[in-house]
Amino acid sequence: MPTVGFIYPDHAAEDDYPFAEALFGGRYSLPVEHIYGTDLHAVPELLDLGSERRLAEGAARHARHEPDAVVWACTSGSFVYRWDGARDQVDKLAAAAGRPASSTSFAFTNAAAHLGLTRVAVAASYPADVAELFVAFLAAAGIEIVAMSSEGIDTAAEVGRLAPEAVVALAVGNDHPAAEAVLIPDTAMRTLGVVNTIEERLGKPVLTANQVTIWEGLRLVGETPESDELGTLFR
């Protein structure tokens, strides 16, 4: 069975991964292993969270699963390194795991390219300075950001407690007429259960952190499953 290991920081919305595994009918194994640090959305803390040492620890935890690929399931803990640093980060993770590797930040840019998206709106839960680093990361991939919102939520734990209707409101309330899609970049936010609802409300694709992370991991192992439950990306 194809197996993708996800390294997830602390605890918030990791139940999106077994949710997806169930939607795929058990055809793929999507184990989650945790690394621990502060869950503060602040640059110094995020740089520590995504450090080579911590990700090597996550890779070691996944050894028992014998994954075919590993993904650092954290957007802010990857884009905070900027483009070149994030590339170095996943290269070092791949070396530590002995497997192909990626991160949620690259999952967003790869998913956008897959769907041919060049103009997007960003609906971020982060404080503004962190959200702006995500915008800069997307711009480095040639993606135009026509609107960016920041909810200013300081910790991943707080994001993980958002009710489904709050997640929908965040996305719908921060769309822009010129945007071809809306991007929601926090893996601490539960989105898989509402992505179709958001797309129906907006009439356009929505890319969410856990959604693209799962897609990216399966892409790394050469699998592109279809699902009617996980948005345009999986259809």
CSV table of C-alpha atoms in Angstrom, one decimal:
chain,number,residue,atom,x,y,z
A,1,MET,CA,0.0,0.0,0.0
A,2,PRO,CA,1.4,3.4,-0.9
A,3,THR,CA,2.4,5.2,2.3
A,4,VAL,CA,3.0,8.9,2.9
A,5,GLY,CA,4.3,10.1,6.2
A,6,PHE,CA,3.3,13.5,7.5
A,7,ILE,CA,5.4,15.4,10.1
A,8,TYR,CA,2.9,17.5,12.0
A,9,PRO,CA,3.8,20.2,14.5
A,10,ASP,CA,2.2,19.8,18.0
A,11,HIS,CA,-1.6,19.1,17.9
A,12,ALA,CA,-4.5,21.0,16.2
A,13,ALA,CA,-6.1,19.6,13.0
A,14,GLU,CA,-4.2,16.4,12.4
A,15,ASP,CA,-7.5,14.5,12.3
A,16,ASP,CA,-7.8,15.8,8.7
A,17,TYR,CA,-5.3,13.1,7.7
A,18,PRO,CA,-7.2,10.0,8.9
A,19,PHE,CA,-10.4,11.7,7.5
A,20,ALA,CA,-8.8,11.7,4.1
A,21,GLU,CA,-7.5,8.2,4.5
A,22,ALA,CA,-11.1,7.1,5.1
A,23,LEU,CA,-12.4,9.0,2.1
A,24,PHE,CA,-9.8,7.2,-0.1
A,25,GLY,CA,-11.3,3.9,1.2
A,26,GLY,CA,-8.0,2.7,2.8
A,27,ARG,CA,-6.1,2.6,-0.5
A,28,TYR,CA,-3.4,4.7,1.0
A,29,SER,CA,-1.7,4.9,4.4
A,30,LEU,CA,-1.3,8.5,5.6
A,31,PRO,CA,0.4,8.2,9.1
A,32,VAL,CA,1.0,11.3,11.1
A,33,GLU,CA,4.0,11.7,13.5
A,34,HIS,CA,4.4,14.8,15.7
A,35,ILE,CA,7.2,17.1,16.5
A,36,TYR,CA,6.9,19.5,19.4
A,37,GLY,CA,7.9,23.2,19.9
A,38,THR,CA,5.9,26.3,20.5
A,39,ASP,CA,2.8,26.8,18.4
A,40,LEU,CA,3.2,30.6,18.3
A,41,HIS,CA,2.9,32.2,14.9
A,42,ALA,CA,6.0,34.2,15.2
A,43,VAL,CA,9.1,34.2,13.0
A,44,PRO,CA,11.8,33.1,15.5
A,45,GLU,CA,9.6,30.3,16.9
A,46,LEU,CA,8.7,29.1,13.4
A,47,LEU,CA,12.3,29.0,12.3
A,48,ASP,CA,13.0,26.8,15.3
A,49,LEU,CA,10.0,24.6,14.6
A,50,GLY,CA,11.1,23.9,11.0
A,51,SER,CA,14.8,23.4,11.9
A,52,GLU,CA,16.9,20.5,10.5
A,53,ARG,CA,17.1,18.9,13.9
A,54,ARG,CA,13.4,18.9,14.5
A,55,LEU,CA,12.5,17.6,11.1
A,56,ALA,CA,15.2,14.8,11.4
A,57,GLU,CA,13.4,13.8,14.6
A,58,GLY,CA,10.1,13.6,12.7
A,59,ALA,CA,11.7,11.5,9.9
A,60,ALA,CA,13.1,9.1,12.6
A,61,ARG,CA,9.6,8.8,14.1
A,62,HIS,CA,8.3,7.8,10.7
A,63,ALA,CA,10.8,5.0,10.1
A,64,ARG,CA,8.5,2.4,11.6
A,65,HIS,CA,5.9,3.2,9.0
A,66,GLU,CA,8.4,2.7,6.1
A,67,PRO,CA,6.9,5.6,4.1
A,68,ASP,CA,7.4,6.0,0.4
A,69,ALA,CA,7.6,9.8,0.9
A,70,VAL,CA,7.5,12.3,3.8
A,71,VAL,CA,6.0,15.7,3.9
A,72,TRP,CA,6.5,18.5,6.5
A,73,ALA,CA,2.9,19.4,7.2
A,74,CYS,CA,3.4,23.0,8.2
A,75,THR,CA,3.0,26.0,6.0
A,76,SER,CA,4.4,28.7,8.2
A,77,GLY,CA,7.3,26.5,9.4
A,78,SER,CA,8.4,26.2,5.8
A,79,PHE,CA,7.7,29.5,4.0
A,80,VAL,CA,9.3,31.4,6.9
A,81,TYR,CA,12.6,30.1,5.5
A,82,ARG,CA,11.8,31.8,2.1
A,83,TRP,CA,12.1,30.0,-1.2
A,84,ASP,CA,15.7,28.9,-1.2
A,85,GLY,CA,15.7,28.1,2.5
A,86,ALA,CA,12.5,26.1,2.2
A,87,ARG,CA,14.1,24.1,-0.7
A,88,ASP,CA,17.1,23.4,1.5
A,89,GLN,CA,14.8,22.4,4.3
A,90,VAL,CA,13.1,19.7,2.2
A,91,ASP,CA,16.4,18.5,0.7
A,92,LYS,CA,17.7,17.9,4.2
A,93,LEU,CA,14.5,16.2,5.2
A,94,ALA,CA,14.7,13.9,2.2
A,95,ALA,CA,18.3,13.0,3.2
A,96,ALA,CA,17.3,12.3,6.8
A,97,ALA,CA,14.3,10.2,5.7
A,98,GLY,CA,16.0,8.5,2.8
A,99,ARG,CA,12.8,9.3,0.9
A,100,PRO,CA,11.4,12.0,-1.4
A,101,ALA,CA,10.2,14.9,0.7
A,102,SER,CA,8.3,18.2,0.4
A,103,SER,CA,6.5,20.7,2.5
A,104,THR,CA,3.1,22.4,2.6
A,105,SER,CA,4.5,25.6,1.2
A,106,PHE,CA,5.7,23.8,-2.0
A,107,ALA,CA,2.4,21.8,-2.0
A,108,PHE,CA,0.6,25.1,-2.4
A,109,THR,CA,2.7,26.3,-5.4
A,110,ASN,CA,2.6,22.8,-7.0
A,111,ALA,CA,-1.1,22.5,-6.6
A,112,ALA,CA,-1.6,26.0,-8.0
A,113,ALA,CA,0.5,25.1,-11.0
A,114,HIS,CA,-1.4,21.9,-11.5
A,115,LEU,CA,-4.7,23.8,-11.7
A,116,GLY,CA,-3.2,26.6,-13.8
A,117,LEU,CA,-3.8,29.3,-11.2
A,118,THR,CA,-1.9,32.5,-11.5
A,119,ARG,CA,-4.0,35.0,-9.5
A,120,VAL,CA,-5.2,34.2,-6.0
A,121,ALA,CA,-6.6,35.6,-2.8
A,122,VAL,CA,-5.0,34.5,0.5
A,123,ALA,CA,-7.2,34.1,3.6
A,124,ALA,CA,-4.7,33.7,6.4
A,125,SER,CA,-5.2,33.0,10.0
A,126,TYR,CA,-1.7,34.3,10.9
A,127,PRO,CA,-0.6,37.7,12.2
A,128,ALA,CA,0.1,40.1,9.3
A,129,ASP,CA,3.9,39.8,9.3
A,130,VAL,CA,3.7,36.0,9.0
A,131,ALA,CA,1.0,36.2,6.3
A,132,GLU,CA,3.1,38.5,4.3
A,133,LEU,CA,5.9,35.9,4.2
A,134,PHE,CA,3.5,33.5,2.6
A,135,VAL,CA,2.5,36.0,0.0
A,136,ALA,CA,6.2,36.5,-0.8
A,137,PHE,CA,6.7,32.8,-1.1
A,138,LEU,CA,3.8,32.6,-3.6
A,139,ALA,CA,5.2,35.5,-5.5
A,140,ALA,CA,8.5,33.8,-5.8
A,141,ALA,CA,6.6,31.0,-7.7
A,142,GLY,CA,5.1,33.6,-10.1
A,143,ILE,CA,1.7,33.7,-8.4
A,144,GLU,CA,0.0,37.1,-8.3
A,145,ILE,CA,-1.8,37.8,-5.0
A,146,VAL,CA,-4.7,40.1,-5.6
A,147,ALA,CA,-5.9,40.2,-2.0
A,148,MET,CA,-4.5,39.1,1.3
A,149,SER,CA,-6.3,39.1,4.7
A,150,SER,CA,-4.8,38.3,8.1
A,151,GLU,CA,-6.9,37.2,11.1
A,152,GLY,CA,-4.1,37.8,13.5
A,153,ILE,CA,-4.5,34.6,15.4
A,154,ASP,CA,-1.4,34.0,17.5
A,155,THR,CA,-1.3,30.3,18.1
A,156,ALA,CA,-2.1,27.1,16.2
A,157,ALA,CA,-4.1,25.8,19.1
A,158,GLU,CA,-6.5,28.7,18.7
A,159,VAL,CA,-6.8,28.1,15.0
A,160,GLY,CA,-7.6,24.4,15.6
A,161,ARG,CA,-10.6,25.4,17.8
A,162,LEU,CA,-12.3,27.4,15.0
A,163,ALA,CA,-15.8,26.0,14.2
A,164,PRO,CA,-16.5,24.8,10.7
A,165,GLU,CA,-18.8,27.8,10.1
A,166,ALA,CA,-15.9,30.1,11.1
A,167,VAL,CA,-13.6,28.5,8.6
A,168,VAL,CA,-16.2,28.9,5.8
A,169,ALA,CA,-16.7,32.6,6.8
A,170,LEU,CA,-13.0,33.2,6.8
A,171,ALA,CA,-12.7,32.0,3.2
A,172,VAL,CA,-15.9,33.5,1.8
A,173,GLY,CA,-15.3,36.8,3.4
A,174,ASN,CA,-11.8,37.2,2.0
A,175,ASP,CA,-12.4,36.4,-1.7
A,176,HIS,CA,-11.7,38.9,-4.4
A,177,PRO,CA,-13.4,39.2,-7.8
A,178,ALA,CA,-10.1,39.0,-9.7
A,179,ALA,CA,-8.9,35.9,-7.8
A,180,GLU,CA,-9.0,32.6,-9.6
A,181,ALA,CA,-8.9,30.7,-6.3
A,182,VAL,CA,-8.7,31.3,-2.6
A,183,LEU,CA,-5.8,29.9,-0.6
A,184,ILE,CA,-6.1,29.1,3.1
A,185,PRO,CA,-2.6,28.4,4.4
A,186,ASP,CA,-2.7,27.0,8.0
A,187,THR,CA,-2.4,23.2,8.6
A,188,ALA,CA,-3.8,23.9,12.1
A,189,MET,CA,-7.2,24.6,10.6
A,190,ARG,CA,-9.6,21.8,9.9
A,191,THR,CA,-10.7,22.3,6.3
A,192,LEU,CA,-11.3,19.0,4.6
A,193,GLY,CA,-14.9,18.7,5.8
A,194,VAL,CA,-15.8,22.2,4.5
A,195,VAL,CA,-13.7,22.7,1.3
A,196,ASN,CA,-16.6,21.7,-1.0
A,197,THR,CA,-19.0,24.0,0.9
A,198,ILE,CA,-16.6,26.9,0.4
A,199,GLU,CA,-16.1,26.2,-3.3
A,200,GLU,CA,-19.9,26.0,-3.7
A,201,ARG,CA,-20.3,29.4,-2.0
A,202,LEU,CA,-17.5,31.0,-4.0
A,203,GLY,CA,-17.9,29.3,-7.4
A,204,LYS,CA,-14.1,28.8,-7.7
A,205,PRO,CA,-11.4,26.5,-6.5
A,206,VAL,CA,-10.2,26.6,-2.9
A,207,LEU,CA,-6.8,25.3,-1.8
A,208,THR,CA,-6.3,24.6,1.9
A,209,ALA,CA,-3.2,23.6,3.8
A,210,ASN,CA,-4.1,20.0,4.8
A,211,GLN,CA,-5.7,19.4,1.4
A,212,VAL,CA,-2.7,20.4,-0.6
A,213,THR,CA,-0.3,18.6,1.8
A,214,ILE,CA,-2.1,15.3,1.3
A,215,TRP,CA,-2.2,15.9,-2.5
A,216,GLU,CA,1.5,16.7,-2.6
A,217,GLY,CA,2.4,13.6,-0.6
A,218,LEU,CA,0.5,11.3,-3.0
A,219,ARG,CA,1.9,13.2,-5.9
A,220,LEU,CA,5.4,12.3,-4.7
A,221,VAL,CA,4.6,8.6,-4.7
A,222,GLY,CA,3.0,8.8,-8.2
A,223,GLU,CA,-0.6,8.5,-7.1
A,224,THR,CA,-3.3,11.0,-8.1
A,225,PRO,CA,-6.6,9.7,-6.5
A,226,GLU,CA,-9.9,11.4,-7.3
A,227,SER,CA,-12.4,12.3,-4.7
A,228,ASP,CA,-15.7,14.3,-4.9
A,229,GLU,CA,-15.2,15.3,-1.3
A,230,LEU,CA,-12.0,17.2,-1.3
A,231,GLY,CA,-12.5,20.1,-3.7
A,232,THR,CA,-11.4,20.8,-7.3
A,233,LEU,CA,-7.8,19.7,-6.6
A,234,PHE,CA,-8.9,16.1,-6.2
A,235,ARG,CA,-11.6,16.2,-9.0
